[in-house]
Coordinates of C-alpha atoms in Angstrom, one line a residue:
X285 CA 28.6 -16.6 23.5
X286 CA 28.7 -13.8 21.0
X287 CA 25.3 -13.8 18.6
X288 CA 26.2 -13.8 14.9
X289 CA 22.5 -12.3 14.2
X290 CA 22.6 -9.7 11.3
X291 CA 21.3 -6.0 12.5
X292 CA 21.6 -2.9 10.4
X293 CA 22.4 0.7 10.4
X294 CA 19.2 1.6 8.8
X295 CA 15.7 0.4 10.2
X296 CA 12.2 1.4 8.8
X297 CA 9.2 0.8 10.5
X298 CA 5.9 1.3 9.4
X299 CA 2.3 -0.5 10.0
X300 CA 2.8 -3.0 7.3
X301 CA 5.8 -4.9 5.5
X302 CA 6.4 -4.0 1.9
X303 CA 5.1 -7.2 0.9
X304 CA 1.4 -8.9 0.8
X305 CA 1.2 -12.9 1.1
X306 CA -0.1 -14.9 -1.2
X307 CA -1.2 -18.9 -0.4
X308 CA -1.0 -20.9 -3.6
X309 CA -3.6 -23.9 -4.5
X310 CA -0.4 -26.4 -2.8
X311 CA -0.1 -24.0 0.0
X312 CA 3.4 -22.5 -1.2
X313 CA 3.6 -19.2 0.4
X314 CA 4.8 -16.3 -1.8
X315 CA 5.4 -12.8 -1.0
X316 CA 4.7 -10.1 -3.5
X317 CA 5.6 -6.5 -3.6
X318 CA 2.5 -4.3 -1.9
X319 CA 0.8 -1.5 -4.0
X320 CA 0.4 2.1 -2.2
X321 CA 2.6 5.1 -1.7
X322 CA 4.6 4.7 1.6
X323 CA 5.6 1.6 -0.7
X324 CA 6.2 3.2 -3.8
X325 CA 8.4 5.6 -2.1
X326 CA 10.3 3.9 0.1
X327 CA 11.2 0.5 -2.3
X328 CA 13.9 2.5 -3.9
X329 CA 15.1 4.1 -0.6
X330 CA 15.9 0.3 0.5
X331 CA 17.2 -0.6 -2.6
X332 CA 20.1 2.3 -2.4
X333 CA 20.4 1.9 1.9
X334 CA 20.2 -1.9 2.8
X335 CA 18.3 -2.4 5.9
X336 CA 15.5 -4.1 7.6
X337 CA 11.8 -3.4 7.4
X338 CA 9.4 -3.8 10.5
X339 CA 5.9 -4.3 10.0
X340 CA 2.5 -6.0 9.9
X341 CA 2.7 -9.2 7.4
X342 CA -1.5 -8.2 6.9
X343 CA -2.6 -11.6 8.9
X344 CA -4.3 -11.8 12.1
X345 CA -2.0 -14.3 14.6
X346 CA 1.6 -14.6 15.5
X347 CA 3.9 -13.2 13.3
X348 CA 6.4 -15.3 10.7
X349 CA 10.0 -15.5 11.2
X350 CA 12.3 -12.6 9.4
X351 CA 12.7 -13.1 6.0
X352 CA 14.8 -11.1 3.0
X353 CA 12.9 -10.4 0.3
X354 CA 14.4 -8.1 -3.1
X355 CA 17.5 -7.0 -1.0
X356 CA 15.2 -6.2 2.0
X357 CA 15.1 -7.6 5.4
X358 CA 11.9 -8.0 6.8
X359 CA 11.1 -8.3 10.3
X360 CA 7.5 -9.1 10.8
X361 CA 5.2 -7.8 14.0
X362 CA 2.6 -9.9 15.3
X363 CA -1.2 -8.4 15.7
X364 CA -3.9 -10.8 17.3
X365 CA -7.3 -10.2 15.4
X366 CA -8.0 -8.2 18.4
X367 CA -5.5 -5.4 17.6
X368 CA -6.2 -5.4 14.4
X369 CA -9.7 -4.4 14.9
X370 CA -8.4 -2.2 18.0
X371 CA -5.2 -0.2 17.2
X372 CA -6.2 -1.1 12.9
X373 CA -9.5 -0.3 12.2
X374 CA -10.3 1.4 15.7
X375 CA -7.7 3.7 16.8
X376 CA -5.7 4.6 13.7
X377 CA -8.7 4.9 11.3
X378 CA -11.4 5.6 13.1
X379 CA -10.0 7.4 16.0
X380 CA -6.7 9.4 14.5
X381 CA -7.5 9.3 10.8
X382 CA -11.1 11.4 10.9
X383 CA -8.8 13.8 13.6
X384 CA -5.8 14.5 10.9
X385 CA -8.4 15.1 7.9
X386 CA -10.4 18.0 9.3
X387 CA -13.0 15.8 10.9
X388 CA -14.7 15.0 7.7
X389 CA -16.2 12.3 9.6
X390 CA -16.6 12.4 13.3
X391 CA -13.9 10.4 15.3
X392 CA -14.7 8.0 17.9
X393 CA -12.6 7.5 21.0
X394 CA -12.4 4.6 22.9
X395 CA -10.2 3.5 25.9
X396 CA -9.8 -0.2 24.9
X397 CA -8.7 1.3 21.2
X398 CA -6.2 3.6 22.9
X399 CA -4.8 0.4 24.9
X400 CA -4.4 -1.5 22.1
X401 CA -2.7 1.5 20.2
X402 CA 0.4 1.6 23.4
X403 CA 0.6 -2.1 23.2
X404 CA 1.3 -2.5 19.4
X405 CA 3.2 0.5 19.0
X406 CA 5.6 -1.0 22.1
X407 CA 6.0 -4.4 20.0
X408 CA 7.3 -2.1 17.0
X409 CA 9.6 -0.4 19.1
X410 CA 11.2 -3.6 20.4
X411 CA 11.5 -5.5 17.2
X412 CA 13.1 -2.0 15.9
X413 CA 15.7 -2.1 18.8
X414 CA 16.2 -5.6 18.0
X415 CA 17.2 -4.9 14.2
X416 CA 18.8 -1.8 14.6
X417 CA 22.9 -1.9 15.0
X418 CA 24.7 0.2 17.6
X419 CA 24.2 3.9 16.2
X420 CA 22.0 3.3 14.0
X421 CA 19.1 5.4 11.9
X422 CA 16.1 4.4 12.9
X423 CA 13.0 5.9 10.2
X424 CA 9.4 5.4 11.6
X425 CA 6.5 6.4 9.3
X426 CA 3.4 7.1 9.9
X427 CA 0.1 8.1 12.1
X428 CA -0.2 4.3 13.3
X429 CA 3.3 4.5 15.3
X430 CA 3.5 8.1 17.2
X431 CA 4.5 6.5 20.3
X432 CA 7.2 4.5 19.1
X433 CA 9.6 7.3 18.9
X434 CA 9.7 7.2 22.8
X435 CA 9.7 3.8 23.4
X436 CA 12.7 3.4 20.8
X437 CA 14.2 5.9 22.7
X438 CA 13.9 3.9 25.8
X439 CA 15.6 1.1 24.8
X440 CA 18.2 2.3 22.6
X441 CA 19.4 5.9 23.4
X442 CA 22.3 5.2 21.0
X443 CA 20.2 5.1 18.1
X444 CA 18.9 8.7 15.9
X445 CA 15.7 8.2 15.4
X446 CA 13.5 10.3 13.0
X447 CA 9.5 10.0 12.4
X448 CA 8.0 10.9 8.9
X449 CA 3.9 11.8 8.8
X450 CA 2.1 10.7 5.4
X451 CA -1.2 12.3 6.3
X452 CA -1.5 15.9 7.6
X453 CA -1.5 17.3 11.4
X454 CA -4.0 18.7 12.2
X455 CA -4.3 22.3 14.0
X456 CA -4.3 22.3 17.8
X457 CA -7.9 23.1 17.8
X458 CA -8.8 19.7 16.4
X459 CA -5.7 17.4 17.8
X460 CA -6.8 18.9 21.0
X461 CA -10.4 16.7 20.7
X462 CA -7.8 13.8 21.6
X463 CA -8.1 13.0 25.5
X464 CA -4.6 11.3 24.8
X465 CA -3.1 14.2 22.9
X466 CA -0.4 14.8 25.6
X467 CA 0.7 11.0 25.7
X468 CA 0.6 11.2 21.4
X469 CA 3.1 14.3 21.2
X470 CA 5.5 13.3 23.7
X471 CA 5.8 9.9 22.1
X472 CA 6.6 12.0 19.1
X473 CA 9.1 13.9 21.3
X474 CA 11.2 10.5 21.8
X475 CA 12.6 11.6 17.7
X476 CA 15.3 13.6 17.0
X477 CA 13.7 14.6 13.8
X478 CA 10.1 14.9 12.6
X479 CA 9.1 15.1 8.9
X480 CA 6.2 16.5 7.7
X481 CA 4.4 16.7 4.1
X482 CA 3.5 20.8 4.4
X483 CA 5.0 23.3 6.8
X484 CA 1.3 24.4 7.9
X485 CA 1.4 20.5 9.1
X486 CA 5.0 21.0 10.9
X487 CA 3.7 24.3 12.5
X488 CA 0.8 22.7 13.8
X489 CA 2.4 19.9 15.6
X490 CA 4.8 23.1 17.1
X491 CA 2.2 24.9 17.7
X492 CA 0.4 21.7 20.1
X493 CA 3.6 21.6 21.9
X494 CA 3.5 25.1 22.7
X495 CA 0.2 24.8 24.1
X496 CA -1.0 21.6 24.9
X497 CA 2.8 20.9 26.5
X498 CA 3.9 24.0 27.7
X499 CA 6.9 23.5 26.1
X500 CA 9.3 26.2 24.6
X501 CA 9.4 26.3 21.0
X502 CA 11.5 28.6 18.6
X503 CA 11.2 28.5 14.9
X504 CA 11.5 24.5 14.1
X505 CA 12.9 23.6 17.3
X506 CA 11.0 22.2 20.3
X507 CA 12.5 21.9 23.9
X508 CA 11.9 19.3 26.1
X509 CA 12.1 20.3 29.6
X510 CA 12.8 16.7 31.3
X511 CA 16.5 18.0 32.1
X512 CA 18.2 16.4 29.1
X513 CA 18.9 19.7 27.3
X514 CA 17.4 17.8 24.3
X515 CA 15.7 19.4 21.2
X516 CA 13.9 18.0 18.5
X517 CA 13.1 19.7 15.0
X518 CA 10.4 19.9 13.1
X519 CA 9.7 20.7 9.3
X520 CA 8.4 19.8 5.9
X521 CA 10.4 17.5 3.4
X522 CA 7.6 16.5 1.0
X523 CA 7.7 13.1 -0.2
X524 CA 7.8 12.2 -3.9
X525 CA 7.8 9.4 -6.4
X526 CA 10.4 7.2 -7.9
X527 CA 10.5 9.5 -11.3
X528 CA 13.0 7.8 -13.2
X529 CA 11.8 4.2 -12.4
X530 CA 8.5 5.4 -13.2
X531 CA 8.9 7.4 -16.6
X532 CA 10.7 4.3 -17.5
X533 CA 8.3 2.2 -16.6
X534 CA 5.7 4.3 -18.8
X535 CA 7.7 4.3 -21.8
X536 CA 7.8 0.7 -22.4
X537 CA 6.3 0.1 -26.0
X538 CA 3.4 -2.7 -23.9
X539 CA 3.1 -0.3 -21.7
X540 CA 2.3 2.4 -24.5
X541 CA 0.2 -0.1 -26.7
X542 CA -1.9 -0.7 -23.5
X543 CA -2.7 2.8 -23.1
X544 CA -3.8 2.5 -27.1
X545 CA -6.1 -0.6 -26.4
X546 CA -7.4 1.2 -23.3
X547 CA -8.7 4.2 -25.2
X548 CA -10.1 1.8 -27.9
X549 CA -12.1 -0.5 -25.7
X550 CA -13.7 2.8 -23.9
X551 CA -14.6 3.6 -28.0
X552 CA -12.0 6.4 -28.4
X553 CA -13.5 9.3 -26.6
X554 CA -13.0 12.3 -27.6
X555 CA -11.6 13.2 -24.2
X556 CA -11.2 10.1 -21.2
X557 CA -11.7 11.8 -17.4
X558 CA -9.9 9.5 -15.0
X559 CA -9.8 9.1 -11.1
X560 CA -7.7 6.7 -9.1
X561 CA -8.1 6.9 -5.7
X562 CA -7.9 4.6 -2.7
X563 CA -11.9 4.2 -1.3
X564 CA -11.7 7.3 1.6
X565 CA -13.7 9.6 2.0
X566 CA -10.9 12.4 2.5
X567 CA -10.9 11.8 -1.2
X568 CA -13.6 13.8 -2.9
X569 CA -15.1 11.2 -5.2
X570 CA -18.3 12.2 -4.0
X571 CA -17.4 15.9 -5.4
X572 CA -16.2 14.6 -8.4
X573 CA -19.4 12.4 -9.2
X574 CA -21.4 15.3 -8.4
X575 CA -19.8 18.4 -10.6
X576 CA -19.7 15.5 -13.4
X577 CA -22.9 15.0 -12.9
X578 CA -24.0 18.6 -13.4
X579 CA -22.1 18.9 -16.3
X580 CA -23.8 15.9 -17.9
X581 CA -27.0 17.5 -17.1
X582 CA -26.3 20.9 -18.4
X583 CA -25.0 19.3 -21.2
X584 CA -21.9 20.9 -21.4
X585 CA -20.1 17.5 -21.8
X586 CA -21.7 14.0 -22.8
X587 CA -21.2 10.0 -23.7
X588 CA -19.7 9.4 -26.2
X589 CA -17.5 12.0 -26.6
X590 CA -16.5 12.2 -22.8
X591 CA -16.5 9.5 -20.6
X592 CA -15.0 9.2 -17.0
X593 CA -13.4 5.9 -15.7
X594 CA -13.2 6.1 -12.0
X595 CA -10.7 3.2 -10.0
X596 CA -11.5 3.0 -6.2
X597 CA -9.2 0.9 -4.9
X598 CA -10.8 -0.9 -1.7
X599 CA -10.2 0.4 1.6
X600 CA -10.9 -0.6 4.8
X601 CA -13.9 -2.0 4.7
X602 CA -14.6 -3.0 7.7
X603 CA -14.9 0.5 9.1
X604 CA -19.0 1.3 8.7
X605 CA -17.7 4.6 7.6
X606 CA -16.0 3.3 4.5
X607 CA -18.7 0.6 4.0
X608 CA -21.4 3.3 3.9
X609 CA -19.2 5.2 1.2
X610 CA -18.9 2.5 -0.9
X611 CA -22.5 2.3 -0.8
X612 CA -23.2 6.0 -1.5
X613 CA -20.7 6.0 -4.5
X614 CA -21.8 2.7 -6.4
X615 CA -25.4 4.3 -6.0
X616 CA -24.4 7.4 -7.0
X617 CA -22.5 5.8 -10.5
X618 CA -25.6 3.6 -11.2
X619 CA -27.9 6.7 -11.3
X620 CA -26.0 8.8 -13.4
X621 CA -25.3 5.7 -15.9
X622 CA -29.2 4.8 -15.5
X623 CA -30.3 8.7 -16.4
X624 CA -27.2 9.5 -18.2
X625 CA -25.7 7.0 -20.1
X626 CA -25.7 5.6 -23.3
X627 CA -26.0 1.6 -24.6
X628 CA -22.7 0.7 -25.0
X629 CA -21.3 3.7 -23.7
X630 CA -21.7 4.3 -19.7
X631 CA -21.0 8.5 -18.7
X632 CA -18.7 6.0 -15.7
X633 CA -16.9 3.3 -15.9
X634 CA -16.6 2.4 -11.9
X635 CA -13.9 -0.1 -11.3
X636 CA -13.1 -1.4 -7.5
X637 CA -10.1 -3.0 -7.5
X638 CA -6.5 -2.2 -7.3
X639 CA -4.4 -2.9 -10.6
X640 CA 0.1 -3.3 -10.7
X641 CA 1.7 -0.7 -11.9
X642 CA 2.1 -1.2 -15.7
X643 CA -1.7 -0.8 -16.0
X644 CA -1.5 2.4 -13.9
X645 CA 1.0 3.6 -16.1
X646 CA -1.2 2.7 -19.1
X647 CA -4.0 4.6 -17.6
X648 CA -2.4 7.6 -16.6
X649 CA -0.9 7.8 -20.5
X650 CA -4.3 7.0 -21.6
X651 CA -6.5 9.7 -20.0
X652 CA -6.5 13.4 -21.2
X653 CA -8.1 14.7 -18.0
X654 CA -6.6 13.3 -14.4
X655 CA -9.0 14.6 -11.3
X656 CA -7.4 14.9 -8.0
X657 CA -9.8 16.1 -5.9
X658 CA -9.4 14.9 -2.0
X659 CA -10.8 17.0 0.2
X660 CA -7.8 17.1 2.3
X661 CA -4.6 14.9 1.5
X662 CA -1.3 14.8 3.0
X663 CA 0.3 14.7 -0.1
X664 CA -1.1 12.5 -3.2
X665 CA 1.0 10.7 -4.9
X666 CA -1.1 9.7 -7.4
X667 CA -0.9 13.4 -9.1
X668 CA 2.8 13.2 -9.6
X669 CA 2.7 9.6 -10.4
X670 CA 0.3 10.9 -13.4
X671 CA 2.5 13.7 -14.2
X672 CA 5.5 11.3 -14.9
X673 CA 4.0 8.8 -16.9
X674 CA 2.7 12.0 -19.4
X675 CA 6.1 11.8 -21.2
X676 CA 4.4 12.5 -24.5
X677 CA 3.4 15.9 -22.2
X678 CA -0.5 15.3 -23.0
X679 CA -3.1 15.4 -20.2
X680 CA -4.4 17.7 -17.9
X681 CA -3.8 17.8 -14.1
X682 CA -7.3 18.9 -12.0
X683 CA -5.7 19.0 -8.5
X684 CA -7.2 20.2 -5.2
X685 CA -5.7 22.7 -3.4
X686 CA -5.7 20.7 0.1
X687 CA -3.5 18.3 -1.3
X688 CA 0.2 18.5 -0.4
X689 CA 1.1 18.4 -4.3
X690 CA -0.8 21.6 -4.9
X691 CA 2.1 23.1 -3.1
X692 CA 4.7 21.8 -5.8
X693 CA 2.0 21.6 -8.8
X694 CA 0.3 24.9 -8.6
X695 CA 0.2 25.0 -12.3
X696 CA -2.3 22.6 -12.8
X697 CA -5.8 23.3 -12.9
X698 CA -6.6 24.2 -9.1
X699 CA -9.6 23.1 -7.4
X700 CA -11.7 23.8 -4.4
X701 CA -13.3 20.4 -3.9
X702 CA -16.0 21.9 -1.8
X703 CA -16.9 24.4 -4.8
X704 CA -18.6 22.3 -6.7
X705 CA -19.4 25.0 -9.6
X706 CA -15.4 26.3 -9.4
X707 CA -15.0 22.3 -9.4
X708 CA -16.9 22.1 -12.5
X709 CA -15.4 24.8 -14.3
X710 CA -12.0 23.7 -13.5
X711 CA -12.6 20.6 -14.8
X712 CA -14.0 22.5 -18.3
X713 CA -10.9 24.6 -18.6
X714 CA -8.8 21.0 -18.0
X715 CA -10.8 20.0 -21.3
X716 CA -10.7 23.1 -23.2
X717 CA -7.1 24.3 -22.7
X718 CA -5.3 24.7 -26.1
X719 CA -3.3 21.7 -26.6
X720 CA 0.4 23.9 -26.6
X721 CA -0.9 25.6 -23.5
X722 CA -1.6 22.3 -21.9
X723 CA 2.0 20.6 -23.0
X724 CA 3.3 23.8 -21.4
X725 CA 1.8 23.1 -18.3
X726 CA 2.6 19.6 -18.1
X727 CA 6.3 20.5 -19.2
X728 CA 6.8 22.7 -15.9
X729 CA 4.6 19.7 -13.8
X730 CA 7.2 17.2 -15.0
X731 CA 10.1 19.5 -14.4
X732 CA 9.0 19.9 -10.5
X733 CA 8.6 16.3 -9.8
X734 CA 11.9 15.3 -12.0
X735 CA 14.1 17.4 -9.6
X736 CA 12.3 16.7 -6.3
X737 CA 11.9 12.8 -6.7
X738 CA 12.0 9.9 -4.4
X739 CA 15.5 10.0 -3.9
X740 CA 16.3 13.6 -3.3
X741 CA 13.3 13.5 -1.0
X742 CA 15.1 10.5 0.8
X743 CA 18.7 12.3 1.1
X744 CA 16.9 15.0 2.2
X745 CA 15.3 13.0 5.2
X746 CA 18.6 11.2 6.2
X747 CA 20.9 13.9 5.9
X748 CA 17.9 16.3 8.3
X749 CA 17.8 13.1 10.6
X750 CA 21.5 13.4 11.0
X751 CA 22.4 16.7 11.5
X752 CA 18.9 17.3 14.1
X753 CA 18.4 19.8 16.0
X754 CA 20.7 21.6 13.5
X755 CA 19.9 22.2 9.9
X756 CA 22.1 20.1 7.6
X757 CA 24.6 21.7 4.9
X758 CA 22.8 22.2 1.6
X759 CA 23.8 19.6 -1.2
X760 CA 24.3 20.4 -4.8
X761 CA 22.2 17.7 -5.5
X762 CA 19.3 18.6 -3.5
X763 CA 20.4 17.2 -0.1
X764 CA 23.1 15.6 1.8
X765 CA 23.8 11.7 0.2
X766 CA 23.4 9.2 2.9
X767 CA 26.2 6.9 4.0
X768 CA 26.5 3.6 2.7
X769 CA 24.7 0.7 5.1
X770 CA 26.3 -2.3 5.9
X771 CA 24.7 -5.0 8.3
X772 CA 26.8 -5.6 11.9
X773 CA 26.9 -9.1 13.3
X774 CA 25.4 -8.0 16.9
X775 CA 23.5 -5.7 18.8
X776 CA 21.1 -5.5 22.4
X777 CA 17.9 -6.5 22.9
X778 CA 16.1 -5.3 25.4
X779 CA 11.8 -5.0 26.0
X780 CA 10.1 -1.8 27.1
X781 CA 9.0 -1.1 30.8
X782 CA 7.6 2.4 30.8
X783 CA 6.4 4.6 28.1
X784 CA 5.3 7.9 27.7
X785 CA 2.1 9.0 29.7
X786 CA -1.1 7.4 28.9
X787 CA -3.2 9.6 29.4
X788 CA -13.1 30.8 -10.3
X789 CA -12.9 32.9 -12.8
X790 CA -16.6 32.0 -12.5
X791 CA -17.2 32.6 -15.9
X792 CA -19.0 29.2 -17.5
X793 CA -17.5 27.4 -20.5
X794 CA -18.8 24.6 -22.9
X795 CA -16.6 21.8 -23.6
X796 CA -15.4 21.7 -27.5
X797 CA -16.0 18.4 -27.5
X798 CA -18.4 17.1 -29.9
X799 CA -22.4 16.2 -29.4
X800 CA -22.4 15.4 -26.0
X801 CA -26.3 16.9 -25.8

């Protein structure tokens, strides 16, 4: 009998759906649209290609039927509360994560993590073949699912499949530390096309092929010597933001008036500092505390006139690393506002707690300074995201330079995290920039992120993913449009049996603004 089940001709998979449950007090289930940037990004990329979503729901336990949700199907994956603390919190964040951000923290390695890691990545890959129709694209994001490349492979060689990296790779010197590295590439290897946020990040994973493979390797292209002739290519296509949604968005006259009220209840500072940053400590926000700390104690800036409101969205907190950094920051906030601070006007307003995106958008219109500061980052949305919603062109980007954006937004104020005087001055020149100098600036920012948006970045991707190993055709608009995506009534399903081995102008400067002594 012939199935009439729907599949599609474009299939996303990443670690979690685009959607978070939420149980109300009758026990009506709703599903609401997730914050983060893989989200951000790819909601409008569904919305123009129709296709299914594989992911994690967020819940521990078998996995709820597909659903469609906003134009999108979604095809949820399963994780017992074992895997989640395995292949989750184990292997992709305590094990992978610390390895792709310099080793910041060390990594731990643990062969009951890495087991867990095959297993899950295996599910993905056969809900994936399930939903994808005969010749179909197949777009796999992320650090969580580098083996499911080969197992797609596996079970449906008609499909193309690409593979997109959020974070950065790490040089071979430091990917080498993994005692699965081998088993890690050549599930990469299953893609026809690789994405990356930097070409440093692109020539690294190269570069581990070459050497930790033996492979042969030319420019982009690496080939695989298992007697199928078969190359795969490599290279940067930086992701970016949804800039028209978002400017949009910003310009709403609530949205505008929030951004009013948000200055007023902070007691109009002469200049607001803001950070938003997903708890991590890849992120800097110790850095930042500390350089605006010193200049609190120097006296160079000061509450009232300057205050900073920092948003640390929570993060994994079951990992002891990030509970220890929650610990460390919240102390670090209360001593500065306990020697520091003012009645009725904190030098920090900590917040931890993720907001919707109408109060980002207020935020980002309400603060003159925005510090981005990660101490490495594979891209950082939140920069562009900031840039956008300045339609008024006011602000002042701080942005570190081991940040993917730097390489788009080198005209904002550039920052060494680790320099924490250079830090501090960067931040100083971010205050004391003449205001036409500053709209300048932002005018160029604004300019970058408005031609290299979401959806360039996303016809980019597809039309790469098609024409891999070759390099497609340029596109007047910035890459090759993808084709329109229809759902087909039928296609195989089949479950995996093998899968890839297991084995500063140092000069100082005062702040213009105010007392703040």
């Amino acid at each position: 009998m012939t199935s009439t089940r729907k599949t599609f001709d474009l299939v996303v998979a990443a670690n979690r759906l685009p959607v978070d449950k939420q149980v109300d007090e009758q026990g009506n289930v709703e599903w609401h649209r997730s914050p983060g940037g893989l989200v951000t990004a790819m909601e409008s990329v569904m919305r123009s290609n129709p296709g299914a979503w594989v992911g994690w729901s967020g819940d521990a336990g078998e996995a709820p039927p597909p659903f469609d949700e906003e134009g999108m199907h979604l095809r949820p994956v399963g994780l017992s509360a074992e895997e989640v603390r395995d292949f989750y919190e184990g292997f992709s964040n305590d094990t992978l994560w610390p390895i792709y951000h310099d080793v910041i923290v060390p990594a731990s390695f643990h062969r009951e993590w890495w087991a867990a890691y095959v297993r899950v990545n295996r599910r993905f890959a056969e809900a994936v073949a399930e939903e994808a129709a005969p010749g179909a694209r197949v777009w796999i994001q992320d650090y969580q699912l580098q083996l499911a490349p080969a197992f797609v492979r596996q079970l449906r060689p008609d499909v193309r499949i690409g593979w997109f990296n959020h974070i950065p790779f790490p040089p071979v010197e430091l990917f080498a530390q993994l005692p699965w590295r081998s088993s890690l590439l050549e599930g990469l290897l299953g893609a026809d096309f690789l994405g990356f946020q930097r070409q440093a990040d692109a020539r690294n994973f190269v570069r581990a092929c070459r050497q930790l493979l033996g492979l042969r390797a030319k420019g982009e292209r690496v080939a695989l010597d298992d007697g199928s002739g078969r190359q795969v290519r490599a290279t940067a296509i930086p992701i970016s933001v949804d800039y028209r949604g978002l400017e949009s968005l910003a310009q709403q006259p609530e949205v505008m008036a929030r951004a009013k009220e948000i200055r007023e209840s902070l007691g109009n500072p002469d200049v607001l500092m803001l950070g938003v940053d997903r708890l991590d400590y890849t992120k800097g926000i110790r850095h930042r505390l500390k350089a605006y700390e010193e200049l609190l104690l120097e006296r160079h800036i000061g509450p009232p006139d300057v205050t900073l409101v920092q948003v640390a969205t929570p993060s994994r907190e079951r990992v002891e690393a990030y509970r220890s950094l929650r610990e460390e920051i919240e102390q670090t906030v209360g001593r500065i506002n306990g020697e520091l601070g003012k009645i009725g006007a904190p030098a920090v307003h900590y917040l931890h707690h993720s907001y919707p995106r109408e109060e980002m958008a207020a935020l980002f219109q309400a603060a003159d300074v925005m510090l981005v500061t990660p101490l490495r980052d594979g891209m950082n949305l939140v920069a562009k995201e900031y840039v956008t919603c300045r339609h008024d062109l006011g602000g002042a980007l701080v942005l570190s330079e081991f940040t993917g954006a730097w390489h788009e937004l080198h005209q904002a104020f550039t920052c060494n995290p680790h320099d924490i005087e250079g830090l501090k001055q960067a931040m100083l020149r971010a205050i004391n920039t003449p205001k036409r100098d500053k709209e300048r600036i932002m005018r160029a920012l604004r300019r970058r992120v408005a031609d290299h948006d979401v959806q360039r970045w996303a016809r980019r991707y597809l039309a790469a993913l098609d024409a891999a190993p070759d390099v497609p055709a340029p596109d007047p608009r910035g890459g090759a449009a993808s084709a329109p995506v229809a759902p087909h009534d039928s296609a195989p399903s089949a479950s995996v049996k093998e899968g890839p081995r297991t084995e500063t102008d140092g000069r100082p400067v005062r702040a213009r603004v105010g007392s703040g002594r």
